[in-house]
């Protein structure tokens, strides 16, 4: 690769962070460092500090390592300088570089009499990665506003080339080779289809979908009424005449259990849509329940029909038909008086 | 001076013209180039380095089509395959995720997504996606399907009740009631799916796209303790965003912060 480019650098505020926890050495001058200091203070104190920074190589592929060396020298006397290995966890580089400990490390740190060197190994993430200009702020003892910053420099011009070789780890590449479906792709106009909003999310179609069915059904019902004008009327008439017919047939013939049962079931069939040729008392009770007839009356009707059945299929002597006759008329009138029966047409 | 002026005029005319020509390239041309690159990658598949280069180019071209507004399951499947073959696991998983949002019942896409997940190098069970409890043979309900069921049941309910009104028979009443229940069920299903979509916007899908070892920090800064290292391709959900940092929740429930630059996020912009 190319030879290292030397760049006089002005400072590493980041170094200040890096060395925050370090001890201080060579306290020749006993004047302590100010307790109040800028956040980017490097913890160096003395006179005539200079910073040099270089990157090697300056041309590197994405995710390949390069070394960045920061060298601080003191031309004049110095009193304080951080020492120690530094802190590997501190990251002096921006997000353009891989920051994981495995990639960013303080490779080497050397301290000479008047020079300090820090070498970092970093890997650029992408082609636009740049090493930023750093600022170095140190303290000059014996001055009022003793914090001095070295002259800021431009960023290090490194050239990041596209990723070298493959992005695919070897084991992934091997695994992918065994999966032929991945090598199949779709072609044709379908691949260029753009998303279109669903029909039912548009205001007009949505209104049509919501209002269409009720409107359609309304029209259908209206047409049905036009075609069947008598159906409703006939139903109402049939039901209103059911009670009258039942009472009249009660008075016409003899009061036998069979006849009373027939009259009552006919009435229920016409009035409450009781179905079946020979409905049982329980079935009649269910229908009346569904039509909303009150429970006491329902039970009376069921009991009446059961008594009729007893007379029909059992001993007729045990059944008082005259009482049943009276009860039938009472029940029909009571059923007609029920509010639900009055509401029904 | 004069030649310099002339040069600048020529440059001013040519540079926009060339960039215009670049942007004026039709979708068909971009797709053809992407397919061509993919085919070249396929032909060179024995040479991993060369094929990866072609697949990367193909994936970038498929992504360009997306930026132009082309969005459909086939495009996302193509992009996912190209990204996976190029070794960009995070991008591949994001492409499959987007494709499955458009076509949840695309078995091929699901298969490839599941395969890509197996390539994520988890150090432990932390962050792994749980196995779906939905039977693979059972189609997943989509918003369109649910809407069709809803409107169909809604219309039939009206018909059944109208018929009951005409005849007063029990059967249309029962059928109408059953259809009404189905309509309500479909309505609840549509609401649930809408909630899922809202969650996608609220807590979008996030996939780690940087290298293995991306740090999950306790807080939004390097100074916070590092909770764990995340592998490339790990899928998570974004909870909050603060500056350059995202708070994410892993599939196994852990919460931490990662740098925005280290992840790809399926935010609402792509919809």
XYZ file of C-alpha atoms in Angstrom, chain B residues 13 24 61 109 112 148 178 196 202 230-231 262:
12
model
C -24.654 21.087 -19.597
C -34.668 8.628 -16.946
C -30.757 -2.553 -8.607
C -40.770 -16.424 0.493
C -36.361 -18.541 2.087
C -64.229 -10.116 1.114
C -75.638 -17.117 11.498
C -51.305 -5.575 13.623
C -45.607 1.809 16.014
C -25.833 -9.191 18.476
C -25.309 -11.294 15.378
C -26.029 -0.627 12.634
